[in-house]
Short mmCIF file of C-alpha atoms and ligand atoms in Angstrom, two decimals:
data_model
loop_
_atom_site.label_atom_id
_atom_site.label_comp_id
_atom_site.label_asym_id
_atom_site.label_seq_id
_atom_site.Cartn_x
_atom_site.Cartn_y
_atom_site.Cartn_z
CA MET A 1 17.57 55.61 17.39
CA LYS A 2 19.11 53.12 19.30
CA ASP A 3 18.17 54.13 22.53
CA ALA A 4 14.56 54.63 21.82
CA ALA A 5 14.29 51.18 19.98
CA THR A 6 15.76 49.59 23.20
CA ARG A 7 13.15 51.78 25.30
CA LEU A 8 10.28 50.38 23.05
CA ALA A 9 11.65 46.74 22.56
CA ILE A 10 11.58 47.03 18.77
CA ASN A 11 14.36 46.66 16.23
CA GLU A 12 15.73 50.01 14.77
CA ALA A 13 14.48 49.14 11.28
CA ALA A 14 10.93 48.88 12.27
CA LEU A 15 11.07 52.09 14.48
CA ALA A 16 12.56 53.98 11.49
CA ASP A 17 9.73 52.95 9.28
CA LEU A 18 7.58 54.27 11.79
CA ILE A 19 9.43 57.67 11.80
CA ALA A 20 9.21 57.81 7.98
CA ALA A 21 5.61 56.88 7.83
CA ASN A 22 4.93 60.05 10.14
CA HIS A 23 6.83 62.25 7.73
CA ILE A 24 5.61 60.49 4.48
CA LEU A 25 1.97 61.12 5.53
CA TYR A 26 2.70 64.75 5.95
CA ASP A 27 4.72 64.88 2.71
CA GLN A 28 1.71 63.30 0.77
CA ALA A 29 -0.79 65.56 2.61
CA VAL A 30 -2.78 62.82 4.26
CA LEU A 31 -1.79 64.33 7.84
CA ASP A 32 -1.07 68.06 8.52
CA GLY A 33 -0.50 69.10 12.18
CA PHE A 34 -3.16 66.54 13.34
CA GLY A 35 -3.80 62.93 12.48
CA HIS A 36 -1.64 60.24 13.50
CA VAL A 37 -0.03 56.62 12.17
CA SER A 38 0.74 53.64 14.61
CA LEU A 39 2.25 50.25 14.56
CA ARG A 40 1.05 47.29 16.52
CA HIS A 41 4.09 46.15 18.57
CA PRO A 42 5.73 43.16 16.78
CA ASP A 43 6.43 41.18 19.99
CA ASP A 44 3.19 42.29 22.10
CA PRO A 45 0.16 42.30 20.02
CA GLU A 46 -1.62 43.91 23.27
CA SER A 47 0.31 47.27 22.66
CA PHE A 48 1.06 49.55 19.78
CA LEU A 49 3.77 52.27 19.06
CA ILE A 50 2.56 55.83 18.34
CA ALA A 51 4.11 59.53 18.54
CA ARG A 52 3.17 61.52 21.51
CA SER A 53 0.74 64.35 20.81
CA MET A 54 2.55 66.43 18.40
CA ALA A 55 2.71 67.27 14.65
CA PRO A 56 3.60 63.92 12.63
CA ALA A 57 6.11 65.93 10.44
CA LEU A 58 8.25 66.62 13.35
CA VAL A 59 8.33 63.32 15.13
CA THR A 60 11.61 61.77 16.24
CA PRO A 61 12.42 58.37 17.67
CA ALA A 62 12.41 59.73 21.10
CA ASP A 63 8.80 60.82 20.70
CA ILE A 64 7.39 57.40 20.06
CA MET A 65 5.55 56.00 22.87
CA ARG A 66 4.09 52.43 23.77
CA ILE A 67 0.32 52.39 24.64
CA GLY A 68 -1.83 49.40 25.60
CA LEU A 69 -5.01 48.35 24.02
CA ASP A 70 -6.63 49.96 27.15
CA GLY A 71 -5.43 53.40 25.76
CA ILE A 72 -2.95 53.65 28.89
CA PRO A 73 0.63 54.54 28.19
CA ARG A 74 2.92 51.51 29.13
CA GLU A 75 5.96 53.77 30.57
CA ALA A 76 5.91 55.74 33.78
CA ASN A 77 6.20 59.47 33.12
CA ALA A 78 5.04 58.94 29.68
CA PRO A 79 4.40 62.26 27.65
CA ARG A 80 0.93 63.48 26.65
CA PRO A 81 -0.72 60.97 24.31
CA TYR A 82 -2.92 61.70 21.31
CA LEU A 83 -6.44 62.20 22.43
CA GLU A 84 -7.65 59.91 19.80
CA ARG A 85 -5.42 57.17 20.60
CA PHE A 86 -8.54 55.02 21.30
CA VAL A 87 -9.17 54.94 17.61
CA HIS A 88 -6.00 52.90 17.31
CA ALA A 89 -6.38 50.62 20.54
CA GLU A 90 -10.06 49.56 19.86
CA ILE A 91 -9.33 48.81 16.03
CA TYR A 92 -6.13 46.41 17.39
CA ARG A 93 -8.43 44.82 19.75
CA ALA A 94 -11.26 44.19 17.09
CA ARG A 95 -9.12 43.32 14.29
CA PRO A 96 -6.10 40.79 15.09
CA ASP A 97 -5.27 41.12 11.09
CA VAL A 98 -4.22 44.58 11.37
CA SER A 99 -0.80 45.84 12.03
CA SER A 100 -0.99 49.51 11.13
CA VAL A 101 -3.54 52.35 11.60
CA VAL A 102 -3.43 55.85 9.98
CA HIS A 103 -6.16 58.38 11.32
CA CYS A 104 -6.34 61.48 9.37
CA HIS A 105 -8.49 64.55 8.11
CA SER A 106 -7.34 64.61 4.70
CA PRO A 107 -9.34 67.38 2.74
CA ALA A 108 -10.57 65.46 -0.30
CA LEU A 109 -12.07 62.78 1.87
CA LEU A 110 -14.31 65.36 3.80
CA PRO A 111 -17.07 66.14 1.26
CA PHE A 112 -17.90 62.12 1.38
CA THR A 113 -18.14 62.30 5.18
CA VAL A 114 -20.98 64.88 5.24
CA SER A 115 -23.03 63.92 1.95
CA GLN A 116 -24.90 61.21 0.43
CA VAL A 117 -22.34 60.22 -2.07
CA SER A 118 -20.40 57.23 -1.01
CA LEU A 119 -16.65 56.95 -1.49
CA ARG A 120 -15.69 54.17 -4.00
CA PRO A 121 -12.92 53.19 -5.89
CA VAL A 122 -12.71 54.92 -9.43
CA TYR A 123 -9.40 53.52 -10.24
CA HIS A 124 -7.20 50.54 -9.77
CA MET A 125 -4.81 52.06 -7.11
CA ALA A 126 -7.65 52.33 -4.67
CA GLY A 127 -9.17 49.00 -5.49
CA PHE A 128 -8.64 47.76 -1.70
CA LEU A 129 -11.80 50.35 -1.00
CA VAL A 130 -14.08 47.63 -2.14
CA PRO A 131 -16.69 46.56 -1.34
CA ASP A 132 -17.60 50.01 0.41
CA VAL A 133 -16.44 52.46 2.69
CA PRO A 134 -18.86 53.17 5.80
CA VAL A 135 -19.35 56.34 7.48
CA PHE A 136 -19.20 56.51 11.31
CA GLU A 137 -21.92 58.76 12.76
CA ILE A 138 -20.68 59.57 16.20
CA ARG A 139 -24.24 61.19 16.87
CA ASP A 140 -25.82 57.67 16.72
CA GLY A 141 -24.08 56.40 20.01
CA PHE A 142 -22.93 59.54 21.65
CA GLY A 143 -25.50 62.42 20.73
CA PRO A 144 -25.48 65.62 19.06
CA ALA A 145 -22.80 67.65 21.16
CA THR A 146 -19.51 65.63 21.00
CA ASP A 147 -16.31 67.44 19.43
CA THR A 148 -16.57 64.46 16.91
CA LEU A 149 -13.31 63.19 18.44
CA VAL A 150 -13.03 59.39 19.35
CA ARG A 151 -11.94 60.21 22.86
CA ASN A 152 -12.47 57.16 24.85
CA ALA A 153 -12.95 53.06 24.58
CA GLU A 154 -16.49 52.97 23.90
CA GLN A 155 -16.28 55.39 21.24
CA GLY A 156 -13.21 53.56 19.63
CA ALA A 157 -15.25 50.19 19.99
CA ALA A 158 -18.16 51.98 17.86
CA LEU A 159 -15.71 53.16 15.22
CA ALA A 160 -14.15 49.67 15.00
CA ALA A 161 -17.67 48.12 14.73
CA CYS A 162 -18.53 50.32 11.90
CA LEU A 163 -15.22 49.74 10.38
CA GLY A 164 -15.93 45.88 10.20
CA ASN A 165 -13.61 43.84 8.27
CA ARG A 166 -12.89 46.54 5.78
CA THR A 167 -9.96 48.73 5.10
CA ALA A 168 -11.35 52.26 5.71
CA VAL A 169 -14.04 53.81 7.68
CA LEU A 170 -15.01 57.63 7.26
CA MET A 171 -16.06 59.83 10.28
CA ARG A 172 -18.72 62.06 9.57
CA GLY A 173 -17.53 65.76 9.78
CA HIS A 174 -13.98 64.80 10.99
CA GLY A 175 -11.98 62.56 8.62
CA ALA A 176 -11.09 58.96 8.18
CA THR A 177 -9.29 55.86 9.48
CA VAL A 178 -7.38 53.51 7.27
CA VAL A 179 -5.87 50.04 8.38
CA GLY A 180 -3.22 47.81 6.80
CA SER A 181 -1.87 44.13 7.72
CA ALA A 182 1.68 46.19 7.69
CA LEU A 183 2.98 49.60 8.26
CA ARG A 184 3.83 50.34 4.61
CA GLN A 185 0.56 49.03 3.50
CA ALA A 186 -1.60 51.22 5.70
CA VAL A 187 0.54 54.31 4.44
CA PHE A 188 -0.12 53.28 0.87
CA ARG A 189 -3.79 52.90 1.49
CA ALA A 190 -4.09 56.33 3.28
CA VAL A 191 -2.30 58.11 0.56
CA TYR A 192 -4.57 56.38 -2.21
CA THR A 193 -7.71 56.91 -0.38
CA GLU A 194 -7.10 60.57 -0.45
CA ALA A 195 -6.02 60.35 -4.20
CA ASN A 196 -9.22 58.21 -5.09
CA ALA A 197 -11.24 61.01 -3.38
CA ARG A 198 -9.84 63.77 -5.37
CA VAL A 199 -10.33 61.65 -8.73
CA GLN A 200 -13.82 60.57 -7.66
CA LEU A 201 -14.87 64.36 -6.94
CA ASP A 202 -13.45 65.10 -10.44
CA ALA A 203 -15.43 62.30 -12.02
CA LEU A 204 -18.63 63.45 -10.25
CA ARG A 205 -18.58 66.67 -11.88
CA LEU A 206 -18.85 65.02 -15.34
CA GLY A 207 -21.72 62.60 -14.28
CA GLU A 208 -22.11 59.33 -12.71
CA PRO A 209 -18.77 57.66 -12.49
CA ASN A 210 -18.30 54.02 -13.79
CA TYR A 211 -16.71 52.47 -10.54
CA LEU A 212 -14.59 49.44 -10.05
CA THR A 213 -16.42 46.17 -9.60
CA THR A 214 -15.64 44.52 -6.36
CA GLU A 215 -13.82 41.85 -8.24
CA GLU A 216 -11.96 44.45 -10.15
CA GLY A 217 -10.89 46.03 -6.65
CA LEU A 218 -9.84 42.92 -5.25
CA ALA A 219 -7.69 41.96 -8.16
CA ALA A 220 -6.02 45.36 -8.28
CA ALA A 221 -5.53 45.39 -4.53
CA ALA A 222 -3.72 42.06 -4.76
CA THR A 223 -1.53 43.42 -7.72
CA ASN A 224 -0.74 46.47 -5.87
CA ASP A 225 0.16 44.76 -2.53
CA GLY A 226 3.30 43.28 -4.34
CA GLN A 227 4.38 46.68 -5.33
CA ILE A 228 4.12 48.96 -2.25
CA ASP A 229 7.72 49.30 -1.74
CA ARG A 230 7.86 50.99 -5.20
CA ASP A 231 5.90 53.85 -3.73
CA TRP A 232 7.61 53.86 -0.39
CA ALA A 233 11.08 54.21 -1.74
CA LEU A 234 9.78 57.32 -3.94
CA TRP A 235 8.08 58.80 -1.07
CA HIS A 236 10.93 58.20 1.34
CA LYS A 237 13.24 59.82 -1.13
CA ARG A 238 11.39 63.08 -0.87
CA LEU A 239 11.88 63.66 2.80
CA SER A 240 14.13 66.31 3.95
CA ARG A 241 14.29 65.33 7.69
CA PRO A 242 16.27 62.36 8.61
CA THR A 243 14.44 59.24 9.75
CA ALA A 244 17.23 57.37 11.43
MN1 MN B 301 -8.95 63.13 14.35
#
């Protein structure tokens, strides 16, 4: 841990949280072998920290790399980065308030990326989803023959524009990207975005759901933002792999 923290110019506690975030998001079924979580560098907002291209559950401190907002790794002889690092780079460029980004393909979200039903908060734990969750349609700017991955800065900038000032954006036929002003908040939001999708899918089977109002969502989000460490402690305790 110490060597990696020195290499990345970050304190060990922050690096340990990033490792834990990788493992928690797998344990909570937000990530599988794919998807990723990043942290804007605390001392250099023009770069961010993210694992090399690998399964998040297996990430160790030695696997974390530093990437500039141009998508280029900062270290010589860097390992292979994630193809979709431009999701992170362009959101950090567009959103100075964002310090952490989660990109996932979690299964309950996918129906909302390919249907006319919008993902909306059905309960207080997902209040941060107000006022709405847009769906990024990569065909609009990049034609009908992409692999749906955000592979370059131009595609990343289009995704960031679709996200706007919101907390989450769905990606048609692909997945979602969720942001936070801190790492633990982004993890919290990613977990509850997926949980909300499951509940909303169940509610839709019964009829038209009674969604939270924007005011209720904002109030619930403010309440929950003060309690994120409660979930973090629980989720962290479930991990079997060491994070430090
Ligand atoms: Mn992806």
